[in-house]
XYZ file of C-alpha atoms in Angstrom:
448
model
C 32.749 7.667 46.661
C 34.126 4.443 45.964
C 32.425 1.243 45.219
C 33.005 -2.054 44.212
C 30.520 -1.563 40.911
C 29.256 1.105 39.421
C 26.892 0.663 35.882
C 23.794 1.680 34.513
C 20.707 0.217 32.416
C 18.076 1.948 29.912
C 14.600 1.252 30.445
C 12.544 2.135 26.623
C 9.308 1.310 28.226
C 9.545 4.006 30.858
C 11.292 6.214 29.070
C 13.823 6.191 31.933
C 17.849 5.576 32.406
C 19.303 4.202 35.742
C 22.889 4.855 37.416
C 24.178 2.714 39.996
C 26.834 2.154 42.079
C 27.240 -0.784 44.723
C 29.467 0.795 47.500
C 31.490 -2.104 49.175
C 29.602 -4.904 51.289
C 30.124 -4.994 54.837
C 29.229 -7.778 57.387
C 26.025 -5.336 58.399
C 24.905 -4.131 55.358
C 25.464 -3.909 51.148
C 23.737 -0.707 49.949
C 23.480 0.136 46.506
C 22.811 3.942 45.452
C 19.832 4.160 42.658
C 19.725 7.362 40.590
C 16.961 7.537 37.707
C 16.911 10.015 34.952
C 14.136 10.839 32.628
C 15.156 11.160 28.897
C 16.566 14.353 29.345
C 19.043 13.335 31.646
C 17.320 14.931 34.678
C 17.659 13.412 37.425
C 14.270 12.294 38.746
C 14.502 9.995 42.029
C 17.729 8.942 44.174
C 17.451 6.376 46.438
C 19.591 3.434 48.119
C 18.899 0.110 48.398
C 19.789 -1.506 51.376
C 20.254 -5.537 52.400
C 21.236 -6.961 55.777
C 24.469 -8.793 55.742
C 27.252 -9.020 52.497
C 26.234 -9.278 49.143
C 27.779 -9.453 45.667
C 25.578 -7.853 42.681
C 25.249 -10.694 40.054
C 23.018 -9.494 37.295
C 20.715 -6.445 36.421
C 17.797 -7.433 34.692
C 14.664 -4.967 33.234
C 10.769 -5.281 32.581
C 8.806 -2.667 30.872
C 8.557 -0.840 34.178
C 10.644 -2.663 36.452
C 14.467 -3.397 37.332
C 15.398 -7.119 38.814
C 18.850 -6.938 40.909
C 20.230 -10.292 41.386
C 22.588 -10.808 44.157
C 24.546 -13.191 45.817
C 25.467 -13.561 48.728
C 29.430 -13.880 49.841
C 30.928 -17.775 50.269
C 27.203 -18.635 49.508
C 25.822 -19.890 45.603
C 22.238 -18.873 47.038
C 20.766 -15.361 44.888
C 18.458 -12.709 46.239
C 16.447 -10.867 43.936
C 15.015 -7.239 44.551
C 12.523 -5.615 42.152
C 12.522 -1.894 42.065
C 10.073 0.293 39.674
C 11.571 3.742 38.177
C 10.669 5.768 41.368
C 13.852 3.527 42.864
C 11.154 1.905 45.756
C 11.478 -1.846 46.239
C 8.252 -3.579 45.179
C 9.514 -7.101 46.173
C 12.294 -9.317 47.611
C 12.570 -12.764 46.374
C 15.133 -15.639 47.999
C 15.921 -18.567 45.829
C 17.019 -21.960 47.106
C 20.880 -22.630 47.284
C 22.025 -23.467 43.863
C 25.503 -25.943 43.239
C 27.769 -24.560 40.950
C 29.971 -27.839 40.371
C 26.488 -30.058 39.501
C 25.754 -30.641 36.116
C 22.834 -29.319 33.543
C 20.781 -26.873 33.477
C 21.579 -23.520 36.312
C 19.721 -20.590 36.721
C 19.030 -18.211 34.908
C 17.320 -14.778 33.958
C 15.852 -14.035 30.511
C 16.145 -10.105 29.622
C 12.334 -9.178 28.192
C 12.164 -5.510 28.180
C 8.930 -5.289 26.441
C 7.219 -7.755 29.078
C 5.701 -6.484 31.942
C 7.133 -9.634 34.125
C 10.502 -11.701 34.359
C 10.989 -15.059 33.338
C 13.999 -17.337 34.685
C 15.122 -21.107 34.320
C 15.455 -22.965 37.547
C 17.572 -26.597 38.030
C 14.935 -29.652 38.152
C 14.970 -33.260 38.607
C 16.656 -35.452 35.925
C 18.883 -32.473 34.079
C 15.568 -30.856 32.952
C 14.588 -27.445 33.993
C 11.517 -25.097 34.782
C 11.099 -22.162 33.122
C 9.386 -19.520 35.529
C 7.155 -16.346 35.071
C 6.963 -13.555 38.235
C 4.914 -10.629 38.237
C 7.069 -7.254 39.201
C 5.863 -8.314 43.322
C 7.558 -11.779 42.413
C 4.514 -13.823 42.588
C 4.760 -16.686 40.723
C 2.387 -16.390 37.661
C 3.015 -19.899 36.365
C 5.704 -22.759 35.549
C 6.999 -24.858 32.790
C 9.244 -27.810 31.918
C 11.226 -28.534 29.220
C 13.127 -31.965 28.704
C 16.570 -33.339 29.829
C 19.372 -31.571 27.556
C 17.654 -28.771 25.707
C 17.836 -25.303 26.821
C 17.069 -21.598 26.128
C 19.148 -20.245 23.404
C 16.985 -17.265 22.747
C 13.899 -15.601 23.368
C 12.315 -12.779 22.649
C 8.491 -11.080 24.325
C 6.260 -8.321 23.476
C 3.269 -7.162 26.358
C 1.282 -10.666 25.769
C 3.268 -13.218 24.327
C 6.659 -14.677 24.890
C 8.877 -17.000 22.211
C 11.358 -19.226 23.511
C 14.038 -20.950 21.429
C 14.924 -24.674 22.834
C 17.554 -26.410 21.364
C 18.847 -29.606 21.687
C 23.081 -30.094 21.317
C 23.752 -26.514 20.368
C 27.565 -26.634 19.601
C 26.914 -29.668 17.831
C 26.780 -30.405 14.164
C 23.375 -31.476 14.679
C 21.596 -28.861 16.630
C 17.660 -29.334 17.247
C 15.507 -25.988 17.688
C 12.171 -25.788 18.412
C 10.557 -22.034 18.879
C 7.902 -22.223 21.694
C 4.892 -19.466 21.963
C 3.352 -19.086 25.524
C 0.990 -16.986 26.505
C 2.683 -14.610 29.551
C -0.142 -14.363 31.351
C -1.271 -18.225 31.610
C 1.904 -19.805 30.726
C -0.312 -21.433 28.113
C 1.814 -23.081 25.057
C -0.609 -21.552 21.939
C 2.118 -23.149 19.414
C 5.549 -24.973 18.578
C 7.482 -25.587 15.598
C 10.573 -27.273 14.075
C 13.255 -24.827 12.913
C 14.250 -25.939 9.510
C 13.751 -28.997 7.401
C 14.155 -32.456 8.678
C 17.447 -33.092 6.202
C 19.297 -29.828 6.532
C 20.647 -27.609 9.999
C 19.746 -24.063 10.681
C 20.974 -22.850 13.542
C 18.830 -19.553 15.075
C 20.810 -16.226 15.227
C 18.418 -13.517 15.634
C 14.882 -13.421 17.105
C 12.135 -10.317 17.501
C 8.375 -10.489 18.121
C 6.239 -8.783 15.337
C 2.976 -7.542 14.368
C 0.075 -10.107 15.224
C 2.810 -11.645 17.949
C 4.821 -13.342 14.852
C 8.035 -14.629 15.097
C 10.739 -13.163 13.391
C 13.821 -15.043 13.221
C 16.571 -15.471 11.159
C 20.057 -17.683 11.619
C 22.679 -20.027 9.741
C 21.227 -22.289 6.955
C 23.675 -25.336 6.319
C 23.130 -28.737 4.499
C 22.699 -31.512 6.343
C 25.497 -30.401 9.213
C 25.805 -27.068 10.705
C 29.639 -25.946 10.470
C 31.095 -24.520 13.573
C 33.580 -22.656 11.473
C 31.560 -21.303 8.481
C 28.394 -19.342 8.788
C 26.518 -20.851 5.579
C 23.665 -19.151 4.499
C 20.800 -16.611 5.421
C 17.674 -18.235 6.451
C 14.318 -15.981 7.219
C 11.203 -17.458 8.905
C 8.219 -15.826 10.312
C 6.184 -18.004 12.360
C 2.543 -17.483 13.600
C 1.293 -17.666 17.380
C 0.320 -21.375 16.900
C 3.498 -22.434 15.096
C 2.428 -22.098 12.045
C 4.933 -21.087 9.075
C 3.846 -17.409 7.406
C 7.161 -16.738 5.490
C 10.098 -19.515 5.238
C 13.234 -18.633 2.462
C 16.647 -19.238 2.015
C 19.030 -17.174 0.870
C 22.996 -18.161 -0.927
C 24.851 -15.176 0.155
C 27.545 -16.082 -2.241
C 25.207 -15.903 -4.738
C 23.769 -12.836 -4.068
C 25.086 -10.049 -6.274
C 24.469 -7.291 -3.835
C 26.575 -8.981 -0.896
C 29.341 -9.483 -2.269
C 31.746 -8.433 0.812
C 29.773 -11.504 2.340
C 30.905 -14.250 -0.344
C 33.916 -16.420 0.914
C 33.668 -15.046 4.690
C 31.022 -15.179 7.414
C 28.712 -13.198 8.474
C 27.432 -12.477 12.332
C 23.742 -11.448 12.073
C 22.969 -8.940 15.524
C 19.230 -7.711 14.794
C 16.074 -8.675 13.135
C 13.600 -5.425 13.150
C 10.144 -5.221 11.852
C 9.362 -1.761 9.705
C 6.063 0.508 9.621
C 5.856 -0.522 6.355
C 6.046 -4.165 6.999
C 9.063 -5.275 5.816
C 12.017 -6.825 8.335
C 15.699 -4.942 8.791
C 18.355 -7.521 9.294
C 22.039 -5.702 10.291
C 25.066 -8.265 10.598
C 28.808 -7.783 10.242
C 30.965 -9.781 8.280
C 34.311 -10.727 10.038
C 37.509 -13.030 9.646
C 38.561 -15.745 12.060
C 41.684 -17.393 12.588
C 41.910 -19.774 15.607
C 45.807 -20.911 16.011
C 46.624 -24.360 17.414
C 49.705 -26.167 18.504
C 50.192 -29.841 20.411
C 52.322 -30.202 23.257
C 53.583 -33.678 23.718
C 52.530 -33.852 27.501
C 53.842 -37.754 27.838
C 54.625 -40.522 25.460
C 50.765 -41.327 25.137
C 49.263 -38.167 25.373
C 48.956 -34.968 23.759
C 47.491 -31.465 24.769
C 46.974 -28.628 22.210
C 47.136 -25.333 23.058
C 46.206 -22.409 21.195
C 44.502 -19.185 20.489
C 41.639 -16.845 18.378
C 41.256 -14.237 16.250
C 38.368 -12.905 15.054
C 38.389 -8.778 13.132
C 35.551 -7.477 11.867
C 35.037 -6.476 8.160
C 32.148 -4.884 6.341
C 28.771 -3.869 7.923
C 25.211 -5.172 5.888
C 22.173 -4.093 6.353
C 19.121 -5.398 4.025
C 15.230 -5.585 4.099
C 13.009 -8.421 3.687
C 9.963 -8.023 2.314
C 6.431 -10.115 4.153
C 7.647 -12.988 1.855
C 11.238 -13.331 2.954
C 13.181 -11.621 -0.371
C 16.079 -9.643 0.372
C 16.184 -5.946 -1.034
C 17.558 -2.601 -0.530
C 20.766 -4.305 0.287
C 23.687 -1.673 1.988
C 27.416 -3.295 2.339
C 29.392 -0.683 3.860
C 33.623 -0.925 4.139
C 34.102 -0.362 7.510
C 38.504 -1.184 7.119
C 39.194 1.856 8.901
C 37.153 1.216 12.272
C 38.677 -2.386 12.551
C 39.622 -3.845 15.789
C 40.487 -7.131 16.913
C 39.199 -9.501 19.770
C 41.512 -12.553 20.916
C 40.566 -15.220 23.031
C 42.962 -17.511 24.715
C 41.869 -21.107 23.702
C 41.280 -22.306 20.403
C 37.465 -21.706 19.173
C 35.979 -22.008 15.459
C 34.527 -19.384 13.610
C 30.611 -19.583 14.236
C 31.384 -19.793 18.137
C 33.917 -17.173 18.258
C 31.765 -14.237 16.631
C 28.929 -15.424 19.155
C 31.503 -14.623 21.991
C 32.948 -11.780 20.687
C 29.575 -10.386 20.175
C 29.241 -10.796 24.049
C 31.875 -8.618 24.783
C 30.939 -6.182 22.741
C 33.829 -6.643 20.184
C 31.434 -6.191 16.720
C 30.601 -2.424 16.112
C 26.859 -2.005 15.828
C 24.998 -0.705 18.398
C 21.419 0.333 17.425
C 19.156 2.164 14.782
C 17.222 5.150 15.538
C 13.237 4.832 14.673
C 12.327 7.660 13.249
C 14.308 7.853 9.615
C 15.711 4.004 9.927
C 18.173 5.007 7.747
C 20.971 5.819 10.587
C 23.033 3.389 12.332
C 24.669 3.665 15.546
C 28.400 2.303 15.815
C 31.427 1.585 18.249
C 34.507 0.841 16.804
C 37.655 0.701 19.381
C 38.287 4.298 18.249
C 35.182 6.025 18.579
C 31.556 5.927 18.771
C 29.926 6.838 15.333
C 26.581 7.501 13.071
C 26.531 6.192 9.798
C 23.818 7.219 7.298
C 22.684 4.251 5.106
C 21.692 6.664 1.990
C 25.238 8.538 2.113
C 27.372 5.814 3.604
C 28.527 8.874 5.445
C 30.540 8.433 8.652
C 30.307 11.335 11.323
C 31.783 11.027 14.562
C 29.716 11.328 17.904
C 32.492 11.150 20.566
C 36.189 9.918 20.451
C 37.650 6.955 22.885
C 39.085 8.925 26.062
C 42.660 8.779 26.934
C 41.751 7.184 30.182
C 38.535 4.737 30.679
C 36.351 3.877 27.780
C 33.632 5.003 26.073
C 30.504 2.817 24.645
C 26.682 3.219 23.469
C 23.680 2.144 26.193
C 20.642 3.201 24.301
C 19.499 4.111 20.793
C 16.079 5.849 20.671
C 13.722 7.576 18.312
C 16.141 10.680 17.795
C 18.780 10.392 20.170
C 21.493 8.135 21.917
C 22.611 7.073 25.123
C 26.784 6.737 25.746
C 28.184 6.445 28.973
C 32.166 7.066 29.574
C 33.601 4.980 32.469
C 36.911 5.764 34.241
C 37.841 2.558 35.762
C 40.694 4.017 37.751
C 38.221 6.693 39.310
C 35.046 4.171 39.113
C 32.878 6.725 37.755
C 30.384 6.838 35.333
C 29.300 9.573 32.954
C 26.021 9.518 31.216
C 25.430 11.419 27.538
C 22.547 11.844 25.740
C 23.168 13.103 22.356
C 20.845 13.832 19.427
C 21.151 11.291 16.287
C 19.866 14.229 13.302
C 22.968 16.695 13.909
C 25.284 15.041 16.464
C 28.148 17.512 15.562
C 26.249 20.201 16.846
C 23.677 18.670 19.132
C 23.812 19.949 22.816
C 24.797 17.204 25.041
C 23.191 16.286 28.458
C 25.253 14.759 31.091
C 25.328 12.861 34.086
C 27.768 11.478 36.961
């Protein structure tokens, strides 16, 4: 059948996968079909969800048990939100006030906490500030928060109790301010803050996880006294405690490090922070080349435009440990030359800021580790969708880019992956699970 979207999310903390498809809105009705697999790629419950009148699907979010759809409704800025557990049986229905796209500061929206058992969303205040919000899965407002005029939420990150929000002051600026924010999720109590960085230098956050003990674990861009918006500068690793406190804080030259090497004279996109069993910290980034292309146009005889474009390829993959104290070890740099793409954007953007984007679209290859060994990476190159074992620095090839659609990673688990293959002509959606130990010879399970 056709529809107008068709997509699909993983849920870890349910150990379940969903497939939807929104068929198109009518002036009646919008229905969108829910199909939920286990792990196995059984399908467990189908069921469609159903709203009076025409609406748009805007965003998918996910709880540990829970899905949020966000939609909007057509020539209309007001959302709807519907909360369905993995049975596929609405548990609430939530309207939120008419939002206006053209007004300035903060808008809504959703943070993506699959490890809480709640969802948390910024709403528009008075005076360019903005309230962050907690629901319960039946949408009941648990509590409320303000932050202050021109900060927002960079980041965050939440495990079943706790929840760390990054707030930053002038972002994109040379001069960023961050602050990382523990509240308790279910009081909305603040149990600590704390400066990111010393008072005369810049580090700008990258990378964010909760820990053991409901540390912080974050590590970003350390620059001297101005962040660059073109260079990445160096590593910085902090581990914060619940009440702000610093446990671990360290710096690290990259160009100075012997073992990263493929790192020194480029920049470097950091995608995950990890805690171990064993208590140390796996960091995985990619190191890429930029080039952003300008040229002025003479518009009048006092003005000038520039136009222009970007071009960011990725390089080398790096994965490294840090031990409780912050020191990098067991430091991997793997050549990646021959799974190279590109991603080009049409205006002109510097270097930091264009691997942040790119990221977004998917453009940088990594796409999980398993948790059992550690020791294999998942990766997506424009070509294919790969394993790569950290010991060997062997490549083996899961499943090549189709002639027709496109092929990409959803989940990385314990032991296995999740890809699906869409066919945008058709507008369907295949699901494969695929085991991580032998994937040459694994037996794949599928879905439509």
């Amino acid at each position: 059948m056709k529809s107008t979207r068709v997509g699909g999310l993983a849920v870890p903390g349910a150990r379940r996968a969903l497939l939807f498809y929104a068929e198109k809105a009518h002036r009646d009705s919008t229905i969108l079909r829910q199909y939920w697999l286990d792990e196995q790629m059984k399908l467990r419950y189908a069921r469609p969800l159903v709203l009076r009148g025409p609406y748009l699907l805007q965003g998918l979010l996910r709880s540990r048990a829970h899905v949020l759809y966000q939609f909007r409704r057509r020539s209309s800025d007001s959302l709807i939100s519907v909360v369905a557990d993995t049975l596929g049986r609405t548990v609430a229905v939530h309207r939120t006030r008419r939002l206006n796209p053209a007004a300035r500061g903060p808008q809504y929206t959703s943070l993506d906490l699959p490890n809480a058992p709640g969802f948390a969303s910024t709403v528009p205040a008075e005076e360019r500030r903005y309230r962050l919000e907690y629901r319960t899965p039946d949408m009941r407002l648990a509590w409320e928060t303000t932050f202050g005029a021109s900060t927002e939420i960079v980041a965050s990150a939440a495990d079943s109790s706790h929840l760390w929000v990054m707030v930053t002051a002038n972002a994109l600026s040379r001069h960023p301010s961050s602050q990382a924010v523990c509240l308790d999720l279910r009081t909305g109590k603040e149990l600590g803050r704390a400066n990111i960085g010393p008072t005369a230098s810049a580090w700008v956050p990258a990378v964010m996880e909760v820990g053991a003990g409901h540390e912080l674990l974050l590590a970003g861009y350390a620059f001297e006294h101005a962040a660059s918006r073109a260079r990445t500068g160096d590593l910085f690793y902090l581990r914060l405690s619940p009440e702000g406190k610093p446990v671990a804080e360290r710096r690290t030259a990259l160009a100075r490090t012997a073992e990263l090497k493929a790192a020194r004279g480029g920049k470097v996109h950091w995608t995950l922070v990890q805690p171990e069993a064993d208590g140390d910290v796996r960091l995985v980034g990619e190191t890429f080349q930029s080039s952003p292309y300008s040229a002025c146009l003479l518009r009048s005889m006092f003005s000038i435009g520039i136009l222009g474009y970007s071009v960011l390829r990725p390089r080398d993959l790096i994965s490294l440990k840090l031990d409780p104290a912050g020191v990098v070890h067991d430091v991997r740099v793997v050549d990646l030359r021959q799974e190279r793409g590109s991603f080009v954007w049409p205006t002109y953007l510097q270097g930091r800021i264009l691997a942040d984007l790119a990221f977004q679209y998917g453009a940088f290859r990594y796409r999980g580790v398993n948790s059992s060994s550690k020791n294999m990476l998942v990766l997506r190159s424009p070509q294919q969708v790969q394993t790569l074992n950290l010991v060997t620095q062997q490549l083996t090839s899961v499943r090549q880019k189709p002639v027709v659609g496109d092929v990409d990673v959803w989940h990385v688990g314990s032991d296995f992956m999740l890809l699906y293959q869409q066919d945008a002509g058709r507008r369907t959606l295949e699901v494969e699970r695929v085991a991580i130990t032998a994937p040459g010879n694994a037996e794949a399970s599928r879905q439509k």
